[in-house]
Amino acid sequence: MTSADWMGIARHTPLGILCDLDGTLVPFAKTPAAARPSAEVVALVERLSVSSGVTFAVVSGRAKDWLEGCFPAPSVRLVAEHGAARRGAGAWQLTTDLDPAPLAALGDRLDALARRHPGALVERKSTTVALHYRDVRRGRRGELLVEAYGLLDSFLAQHPAFERLEGNMVAEIRPASVRKSSAVPWLRDLAGAGARLIAIGDDVTDEDMFRALAAQDESVLVRANDDDHRHTAARWELSGTEQVHAWLRWLHGVRAGEAPLDVPLPRPHMRPPTRSIAPGPSLLVISNRLPEFGHLEPDDPDRKRNVGGLVSALEPALRARGGMWLGWSGRTVPDSEPPESGVIDDGPTQLAWLDYRESWYRHYYSGFCNQALWPVFHSFPAQVTFSDVDWEAYLQVHEAFADAATAQIGKNGTIWAHDYHLLMFARAMRRRGHLGPMGHFLHIPFPSLDIFSMLPWADEILDGMLDFDLLGFHTPQHVDNFRSCAAALLPVRIAEDVVHHRGHATHIAAMPIGIVPDTFREPSEPAVLEEIDAMMRSLGDAKLVLGVDRLDYTKGIPERLIAFGRLLELQPEWRGKVSLVQVSVPSRADVPRYAEQRATIEAIVGRINGEFGEAAWVPIRYLYRSYARPQLASLYRAAAVGYVTPLRDGMNLVAKEYVAAQDPKNPGVLLLSKFAGAAAEMKDALLTNPYYPDGMARDLHRALSMELPERRARHAKLLATVQRSNAVTWAEGFLDALAACR
Ligand code: ADQ
């Protein structure tokens, strides 16, 4: 179809129009109440809706009473609250029978939040609650979003029949079954047999409508400005509400048989070209794994765990800046087939994915990443396996990621790469002519010079890392290690936190990652916690010592179990009065060292339980599985001691999650390894040495015996740290620092 064919559809009878309100018929205003259609627009819509053969529906996320107040004429069909309520020829009907009562309590909590954040506004409707933050100062939005997403996430964990919807500077909770797309078949029925429909809108929620249209229908995206390059299912586009008004006037004129007005008609939506000239998203995040997206790999527990913290930390920043996330799909294809890639566009964050060849999985992921870089960076030289084939695969996968990235982001876009899987990414991108800022955050430790030098490719890796503009690490110690390695292995010039190399300056900084504390604070509904409650009942009066980790030799799980056994030996008064629950989520099971670790742990648990267990008391419960976040939060809250004792860790989020989940009136004690990055910030934890079983047993005794005033004092300081240095301040801080590098 060409523009000229617009005349054909404009004259078609019957014709149905599904028209969004905010951003389409009405420009955005400071508050939702201020964004009302003018009398002229209302009159235009009414005139169109009484034209013969036209059925006109305003399809909006607004409350039904508000919508009806704007469009009282019954000839205008109304769809309110994203499809939850509709006004056809007669009275309003609700399309969902979900009990909206839980929303009232959520609305109250959001109200309390909005009162503390000037500019934030809560809108309550019959089936949804929305938090608007357009009017919150830009630099203050991060703080609001940390708290807001904490509230919303814990609400959703307890009420799975609802979902979160991301609009333009608004987060909304609505029934998961409700979609604007439901208006499409409804309007087709109202319009009558043979109807063609035109859907027009500017919002992500309108994409549901666009996708539900049939071949004979048309979809028009209303772009706010020329920099709005988001992906859309629409075939046509207009710019701004003025053009929408002009086009509707044209449509009315055509149907009234008048001479057509000379106005811009919807023009074909140009999909961004797939090469580097694409303007693309302004920010591309890239990591080995993508945040969970059910379409590809619903049942892989490792993948769900893998980026959980990263997703919470990055989501608000990506949303605020309009970003895309690129990573491995989690699928492998035989080497004889070409790996596929693609983009998923139906969530708040666009996801671009890439399949791995089987040899890449073997040599890049299991090989170089997990058997060379992981043990070296964690200072476990005995676990290292080096091979040229693995190194070659490491470089090859960087090339594949760089190709996928250049297809999505323009030359000047901002790139943020994550972790040891992508150390050479900036180099691959610079070779493709990328000019925009590129930063890297390392989630694991950076080792000292003597350990790092074990890598046969140490110089080349450092050289590649120095193509980034910003390198972020968890702790000042990791930054110092990097600085010493660069100074020793390359001809660099270092001026404080800037490393100059080959005419390029790389900033290096310690930026400890955080969590979204509220998501661990909210008590959950009894139904969600039934399983945890049953476990707690089975422990009787015994105090709970809790270990939670991915099953990894760096986490010090055998050492922790042995020290617990030493406690029972050295302090027999604890027998029958304390139980250790160790929850290990399966991880990298195809790397031999991980399978061995599992067998070692099971043997130690068996030995200690055999030696000390009694009929009514099991000293150690070992659970090889993952838990949902509300269950984990409840376990944390129930534990008298958070037993977090990695032999080495970049940060360790479990330590922060444990603190966030405690009841401040009666908190447990965090027993933390001094070799976790978290120890640099969490000095008020009880710090311990996991290599020394007798010392750790004594520290455990001290933690279990600690009196309430000391527990409260330590917890208050730890909680302040966890709240201050949180996920959103981390992501925003990194991106601000990256922007400042240029
Ligand atoms: P990890 O080595 O995976 O992360 P960690 O920081 O402790 O280690 O994060 C683990 C995450 O998995 C936590 O959010 C935790 O809640 C979750 N988890 C663990 N066991 C679980 C279980 N049984 N069920 C459900 N969830 C479970 C890497 C680095 C760390 C660094 C992070 C973030 O190794 O040092 O802190 O990245 O940068």
mmCIF file of N, CA, C and O and ligand atoms in Angstrom, residues 305-306 308-310 374 378 419-420 441-445 474 513 515 520 548-552 554-555 583-586 588 623-629 632 636 644 648-655 657 677 730, ligand 1:
data_model
loop_
_atom_site.group_PDB
_atom_site.id
_atom_site.type_symbol
_atom_site.label_atom_id
_atom_site.label_comp_id
_atom_site.label_asym_id
_atom_site.label_seq_id
_atom_site.Cartn_x
_atom_site.Cartn_y
_atom_site.Cartn_z
ATOM 1 N N ARG A 305 18.832 -17.571 37.885
ATOM 2 C CA ARG A 305 19.659 -17.040 38.934
ATOM 3 C C ARG A 305 20.720 -16.102 38.390
ATOM 4 O O ARG A 305 21.034 -15.083 38.958
ATOM 5 N N ASN A 306 21.217 -16.516 37.209
ATOM 6 C CA ASN A 306 22.440 -15.931 36.718
ATOM 7 C C ASN A 306 22.458 -14.415 36.717
ATOM 8 O O ASN A 306 23.433 -13.799 37.107
ATOM 9 N N GLY A 308 19.859 -12.433 37.991
ATOM 10 C CA GLY A 308 18.789 -11.865 38.823
ATOM 11 C C GLY A 308 19.155 -10.500 39.377
ATOM 12 O O GLY A 308 18.422 -9.537 39.205
ATOM 13 N N GLY A 309 20.318 -10.430 40.042
ATOM 14 C CA GLY A 309 20.710 -9.167 40.654
ATOM 15 C C GLY A 309 20.988 -8.106 39.609
ATOM 16 O O GLY A 309 20.622 -6.944 39.757
ATOM 17 N N LEU A 310 21.576 -8.549 38.527
ATOM 18 C CA LEU A 310 21.934 -7.616 37.466
ATOM 19 C C LEU A 310 20.675 -7.012 36.831
ATOM 20 O O LEU A 310 20.623 -5.819 36.535
ATOM 21 N N TRP A 374 37.658 -17.550 35.224
ATOM 22 C CA TRP A 374 37.010 -17.623 36.553
ATOM 23 C C TRP A 374 38.013 -18.044 37.645
ATOM 24 O O TRP A 374 38.174 -17.326 38.642
ATOM 25 N N HIS A 378 39.620 -15.448 40.520
ATOM 26 C CA HIS A 378 39.300 -15.722 41.918
ATOM 27 C C HIS A 378 40.508 -16.247 42.696
ATOM 28 O O HIS A 378 40.357 -16.685 43.839
ATOM 29 N N ASP A 419 31.185 -8.116 32.778
ATOM 30 C CA ASP A 419 31.840 -9.285 33.331
ATOM 31 C C ASP A 419 32.926 -9.912 32.461
ATOM 32 O O ASP A 419 33.190 -9.479 31.345
ATOM 33 N N TYR A 420 33.499 -10.983 33.020
ATOM 34 C CA TYR A 420 34.710 -11.573 32.435
ATOM 35 C C TYR A 420 34.456 -12.212 31.085
ATOM 36 O O TYR A 420 35.398 -12.543 30.377
ATOM 37 N N PHE A 441 31.897 -3.377 33.369
ATOM 38 C CA PHE A 441 31.893 -3.636 34.803
ATOM 39 C C PHE A 441 32.262 -5.085 35.051
ATOM 40 O O PHE A 441 31.675 -5.995 34.461
ATOM 41 N N LEU A 442 33.259 -5.278 35.939
ATOM 42 C CA LEU A 442 33.709 -6.635 36.263
ATOM 43 C C LEU A 442 33.004 -7.089 37.543
ATOM 44 O O LEU A 442 33.180 -6.478 38.595
ATOM 45 N N HIS A 443 32.218 -8.149 37.458
ATOM 46 C CA HIS A 443 31.440 -8.605 38.621
ATOM 47 C C HIS A 443 32.232 -9.512 39.545
ATOM 48 O O HIS A 443 31.776 -9.843 40.638
ATOM 49 N N ILE A 444 33.406 -9.953 39.097
ATOM 50 C CA ILE A 444 34.229 -10.844 39.927
ATOM 51 C C ILE A 444 35.488 -10.072 40.338
ATOM 52 O O ILE A 444 35.718 -8.965 39.849
ATOM 53 N N PRO A 445 36.313 -10.627 41.214
ATOM 54 C CA PRO A 445 37.496 -9.861 41.637
ATOM 55 C C PRO A 445 38.472 -9.659 40.482
ATOM 56 O O PRO A 445 38.436 -10.422 39.512
ATOM 57 N N HIS A 474 34.339 -3.824 41.831
ATOM 58 C CA HIS A 474 33.571 -3.750 43.076
ATOM 59 C C HIS A 474 34.308 -3.008 44.192
ATOM 60 O O HIS A 474 33.694 -2.321 44.989
ATOM 61 N N ILE A 513 28.440 -2.883 43.555
ATOM 62 C CA ILE A 513 27.048 -3.129 43.131
ATOM 63 C C ILE A 513 26.166 -3.269 44.371
ATOM 64 O O ILE A 513 26.648 -3.636 45.446
ATOM 65 N N ILE A 515 21.773 -3.978 45.805
ATOM 66 C CA ILE A 515 20.522 -4.708 45.523
ATOM 67 C C ILE A 515 19.366 -3.712 45.591
ATOM 68 O O ILE A 515 19.570 -2.532 45.870
ATOM 69 N N PHE A 520 13.418 -7.497 49.441
ATOM 70 C CA PHE A 520 13.666 -8.556 50.433
ATOM 71 C C PHE A 520 13.015 -8.222 51.767
ATOM 72 O O PHE A 520 13.149 -8.971 52.718
ATOM 73 N N VAL A 548 23.412 -19.617 51.618
ATOM 74 C CA VAL A 548 22.719 -19.597 50.314
ATOM 75 C C VAL A 548 23.751 -19.236 49.251
ATOM 76 O O VAL A 548 24.388 -18.182 49.340
ATOM 77 N N ASP A 549 23.934 -20.107 48.292
ATOM 78 C CA ASP A 549 24.934 -19.807 47.253
ATOM 79 C C ASP A 549 24.591 -20.536 45.967
ATOM 80 O O ASP A 549 23.887 -21.530 45.975
ATOM 81 N N ARG A 550 25.198 -20.055 44.888
ATOM 82 C CA ARG A 550 25.351 -20.872 43.710
ATOM 83 C C ARG A 550 26.397 -21.920 44.072
ATOM 84 O O ARG A 550 27.341 -21.628 44.803
ATOM 85 N N LEU A 551 26.202 -23.154 43.583
ATOM 86 C CA LEU A 551 27.175 -24.184 43.957
ATOM 87 C C LEU A 551 28.479 -23.930 43.191
ATOM 88 O O LEU A 551 28.537 -24.172 41.991
ATOM 89 N N ASP A 552 29.460 -23.404 43.900
ATOM 90 C CA ASP A 552 30.717 -23.027 43.239
ATOM 91 C C ASP A 552 31.849 -23.186 44.248
ATOM 92 O O ASP A 552 31.677 -22.865 45.430
ATOM 93 N N THR A 554 34.311 -21.442 44.708
ATOM 94 C CA THR A 554 34.758 -20.181 45.306
ATOM 95 C C THR A 554 33.916 -19.794 46.525
ATOM 96 O O THR A 554 34.307 -18.915 47.287
ATOM 97 N N LYS A 555 32.759 -20.420 46.676
ATOM 98 C CA LYS A 555 31.846 -19.983 47.740
ATOM 99 C C LYS A 555 32.197 -20.583 49.101
ATOM 100 O O LYS A 555 31.586 -20.231 50.102
ATOM 101 N N VAL A 583 21.478 -23.873 51.254
ATOM 102 C CA VAL A 583 20.746 -23.932 49.991
ATOM 103 C C VAL A 583 21.731 -23.644 48.870
ATOM 104 O O VAL A 583 22.337 -22.577 48.840
ATOM 105 N N SER A 584 21.891 -24.606 47.977
ATOM 106 C CA SER A 584 22.826 -24.406 46.870
ATOM 107 C C SER A 584 22.078 -24.515 45.559
ATOM 108 O O SER A 584 21.417 -25.521 45.307
ATOM 109 N N VAL A 585 22.177 -23.480 44.754
ATOM 110 C CA VAL A 585 21.499 -23.535 43.465
ATOM 111 C C VAL A 585 22.470 -24.161 42.456
ATOM 112 O O VAL A 585 23.655 -23.823 42.430
ATOM 113 N N PRO A 586 21.975 -25.146 41.678
ATOM 114 C CA PRO A 586 22.863 -25.823 40.728
ATOM 115 C C PRO A 586 23.513 -24.834 39.769
ATOM 116 O O PRO A 586 22.904 -23.840 39.385
ATOM 117 N N ARG A 588 26.732 -24.589 36.502
ATOM 118 C CA ARG A 588 27.849 -25.083 35.667
ATOM 119 C C ARG A 588 28.135 -26.575 35.855
ATOM 120 O O ARG A 588 29.294 -26.994 35.970
ATOM 121 N N LEU A 623 20.039 -28.426 50.746
ATOM 122 C CA LEU A 623 19.010 -28.349 49.695
ATOM 123 C C LEU A 623 19.677 -27.907 48.400
ATOM 124 O O LEU A 623 20.218 -26.796 48.331
ATOM 125 N N TYR A 624 19.642 -28.772 47.415
ATOM 126 C CA TYR A 624 20.298 -28.490 46.129
ATOM 127 C C TYR A 624 19.224 -27.985 45.177
ATOM 128 O O TYR A 624 18.685 -28.727 44.367
ATOM 129 N N ARG A 625 18.843 -26.750 45.321
ATOM 130 C CA ARG A 625 17.747 -26.228 44.513
ATOM 131 C C ARG A 625 17.713 -24.699 44.622
ATOM 132 O O ARG A 625 18.405 -24.104 45.435
ATOM 133 N N SER A 626 16.857 -24.098 43.805
ATOM 134 C CA SER A 626 16.733 -22.642 43.906
ATOM 135 C C SER A 626 15.362 -22.294 44.485
ATOM 136 O O SER A 626 14.437 -23.100 44.433
ATOM 137 N N TYR A 627 15.270 -21.137 45.093
ATOM 138 C CA TYR A 627 14.015 -20.662 45.663
ATOM 139 C C TYR A 627 13.610 -19.354 45.010
ATOM 140 O O TYR A 627 14.471 -18.574 44.587
ATOM 141 N N ALA A 628 12.303 -19.110 44.985
ATOM 142 C CA ALA A 628 11.812 -17.818 44.492
ATOM 143 C C ALA A 628 12.181 -16.746 45.520
ATOM 144 O O ALA A 628 12.405 -17.054 46.691
ATOM 145 N N ARG A 629 12.231 -15.501 45.065
ATOM 146 C CA ARG A 629 12.714 -14.435 45.936
ATOM 147 C C ARG A 629 11.915 -14.288 47.243
ATOM 148 O O ARG A 629 12.528 -14.146 48.312
ATOM 149 N N LEU A 632 13.086 -16.934 49.576
ATOM 150 C CA LEU A 632 14.453 -16.664 50.015
ATOM 151 C C LEU A 632 14.437 -15.581 51.099
ATOM 152 O O LEU A 632 15.097 -15.695 52.130
ATOM 153 N N TYR A 636 15.841 -15.862 54.866
ATOM 154 C CA TYR A 636 16.807 -14.913 55.426
ATOM 155 C C TYR A 636 16.293 -14.355 56.752
ATOM 156 O O TYR A 636 17.018 -14.243 57.726
ATOM 157 N N VAL A 644 27.801 -16.362 55.421
ATOM 158 C CA VAL A 644 28.200 -16.012 54.049
ATOM 159 C C VAL A 644 29.730 -16.018 53.993
ATOM 160 O O VAL A 644 30.375 -15.019 54.297
ATOM 161 N N ARG A 648 36.501 -16.469 48.095
ATOM 162 C CA ARG A 648 36.789 -15.247 47.319
ATOM 163 C C ARG A 648 35.505 -14.902 46.574
ATOM 164 O O ARG A 648 34.820 -15.796 46.085
ATOM 165 N N ASP A 649 35.160 -13.634 46.513
ATOM 166 C CA ASP A 649 33.948 -13.229 45.812
ATOM 167 C C ASP A 649 34.094 -11.789 45.361
ATOM 168 O O ASP A 649 34.677 -10.981 46.104
ATOM 169 N N GLY A 650 33.585 -11.468 44.163
ATOM 170 C CA GLY A 650 33.652 -10.091 43.688
ATOM 171 C C GLY A 650 32.963 -9.174 44.684
ATOM 172 O O GLY A 650 33.557 -8.239 45.220
ATOM 173 N N MET A 651 31.685 -9.461 44.946
ATOM 174 C CA MET A 651 30.928 -8.710 45.933
ATOM 175 C C MET A 651 30.300 -9.674 46.926
ATOM 176 O O MET A 651 30.688 -9.808 48.039
ATOM 177 N N ASN A 652 29.291 -10.408 46.500
ATOM 178 C CA ASN A 652 28.406 -11.320 47.213
ATOM 179 C C ASN A 652 27.122 -10.595 47.604
ATOM 180 O O ASN A 652 27.039 -9.875 48.602
ATOM 181 N N LEU A 653 26.120 -10.802 46.772
ATOM 182 C CA LEU A 653 24.828 -10.135 46.978
ATOM 183 C C LEU A 653 24.034 -10.770 48.104
ATOM 184 O O LEU A 653 23.205 -10.108 48.729
ATOM 185 N N VAL A 654 24.300 -12.062 48.378
ATOM 186 C CA VAL A 654 23.549 -12.733 49.450
ATOM 187 C C VAL A 654 23.752 -11.987 50.766
ATOM 188 O O VAL A 654 22.821 -11.813 51.547
ATOM 189 N N ALA A 655 24.975 -11.491 51.011
ATOM 190 C CA ALA A 655 25.244 -10.757 52.250
ATOM 191 C C ALA A 655 24.319 -9.543 52.354
ATOM 192 O O ALA A 655 23.748 -9.252 53.410
ATOM 193 N N GLU A 657 21.440 -9.086 50.701
ATOM 194 C CA GLU A 657 20.037 -9.524 50.756
ATOM 195 C C GLU A 657 19.679 -9.952 52.180
ATOM 196 O O GLU A 657 18.588 -9.657 52.674
ATOM 197 N N GLY A 677 34.031 -9.313 48.408
ATOM 198 C CA GLY A 677 34.111 -7.874 48.134
ATOM 199 C C GLY A 677 33.200 -7.100 49.074
ATOM 200 O O GLY A 677 33.503 -5.965 49.462
ATOM 201 N N TRP A 730 23.956 2.423 41.820
ATOM 202 C CA TRP A 730 25.103 1.795 41.137
ATOM 203 C C TRP A 730 25.005 1.981 39.620
ATOM 204 O O TRP A 730 25.939 2.459 38.977
HETATM 205 P P1 ADQ B 1 27.359 -14.797 41.977
HETATM 206 O O1 ADQ B 1 28.655 -15.509 42.020
HETATM 207 O O2 ADQ B 1 26.288 -15.559 41.377
HETATM 208 O O3 ADQ B 1 27.474 -13.372 41.261
HETATM 209 P P2 ADQ B 1 26.095 -13.489 44.400
HETATM 210 O O4 ADQ B 1 26.536 -12.085 44.370
HETATM 211 O O5 ADQ B 1 26.032 -14.050 45.763
HETATM 212 O O6 ADQ B 1 27.026 -14.466 43.531
HETATM 213 O O7 ADQ B 1 24.657 -13.561 43.757
HETATM 214 C C1 ADQ B 1 23.914 -14.737 43.785
HETATM 215 C C2 ADQ B 1 22.450 -14.421 43.536
HETATM 216 O O8 ADQ B 1 21.770 -15.657 43.328
HETATM 217 C C3 ADQ B 1 21.793 -13.735 44.709
HETATM 218 O O9 ADQ B 1 20.940 -12.723 44.231
HETATM 219 C C4 ADQ B 1 20.995 -14.851 45.394
HETATM 220 O O10 ADQ B 1 19.778 -14.418 45.962
HETATM 221 C C5 ADQ B 1 20.721 -15.794 44.264
HETATM 222 N N1 ADQ B 1 20.716 -17.174 44.778
HETATM 223 C C6 ADQ B 1 21.744 -17.851 45.293
HETATM 224 N N2 ADQ B 1 21.355 -19.077 45.685
HETATM 225 C C7 ADQ B 1 20.055 -19.150 45.411
HETATM 226 C C8 ADQ B 1 19.072 -20.170 45.577
HETATM 227 N N3 ADQ B 1 19.381 -21.359 46.100
HETATM 228 N N4 ADQ B 1 17.819 -19.905 45.188
HETATM 229 C C9 ADQ B 1 17.527 -18.711 44.637
HETATM 230 N N5 ADQ B 1 18.397 -17.725 44.450
HETATM 231 C C10 ADQ B 1 19.647 -17.946 44.840
HETATM 232 C C11 ADQ B 1 28.549 -12.630 40.641
HETATM 233 C C12 ADQ B 1 29.824 -12.477 41.457
HETATM 234 C C13 ADQ B 1 29.495 -11.855 42.805
HETATM 235 C C14 ADQ B 1 28.794 -10.526 42.608
HETATM 236 C C15 ADQ B 1 27.618 -10.671 41.641
HETATM 237 C C16 ADQ B 1 27.039 -9.324 41.265
HETATM 238 O O11 ADQ B 1 30.459 -13.723 41.629
HETATM 239 O O12 ADQ B 1 30.666 -11.657 43.554
HETATM 240 O O13 ADQ B 1 28.281 -10.079 43.847
HETATM 241 O O14 ADQ B 1 28.010 -11.309 40.441
HETATM 242 O O15 ADQ B 1 28.007 -8.467 40.758
#
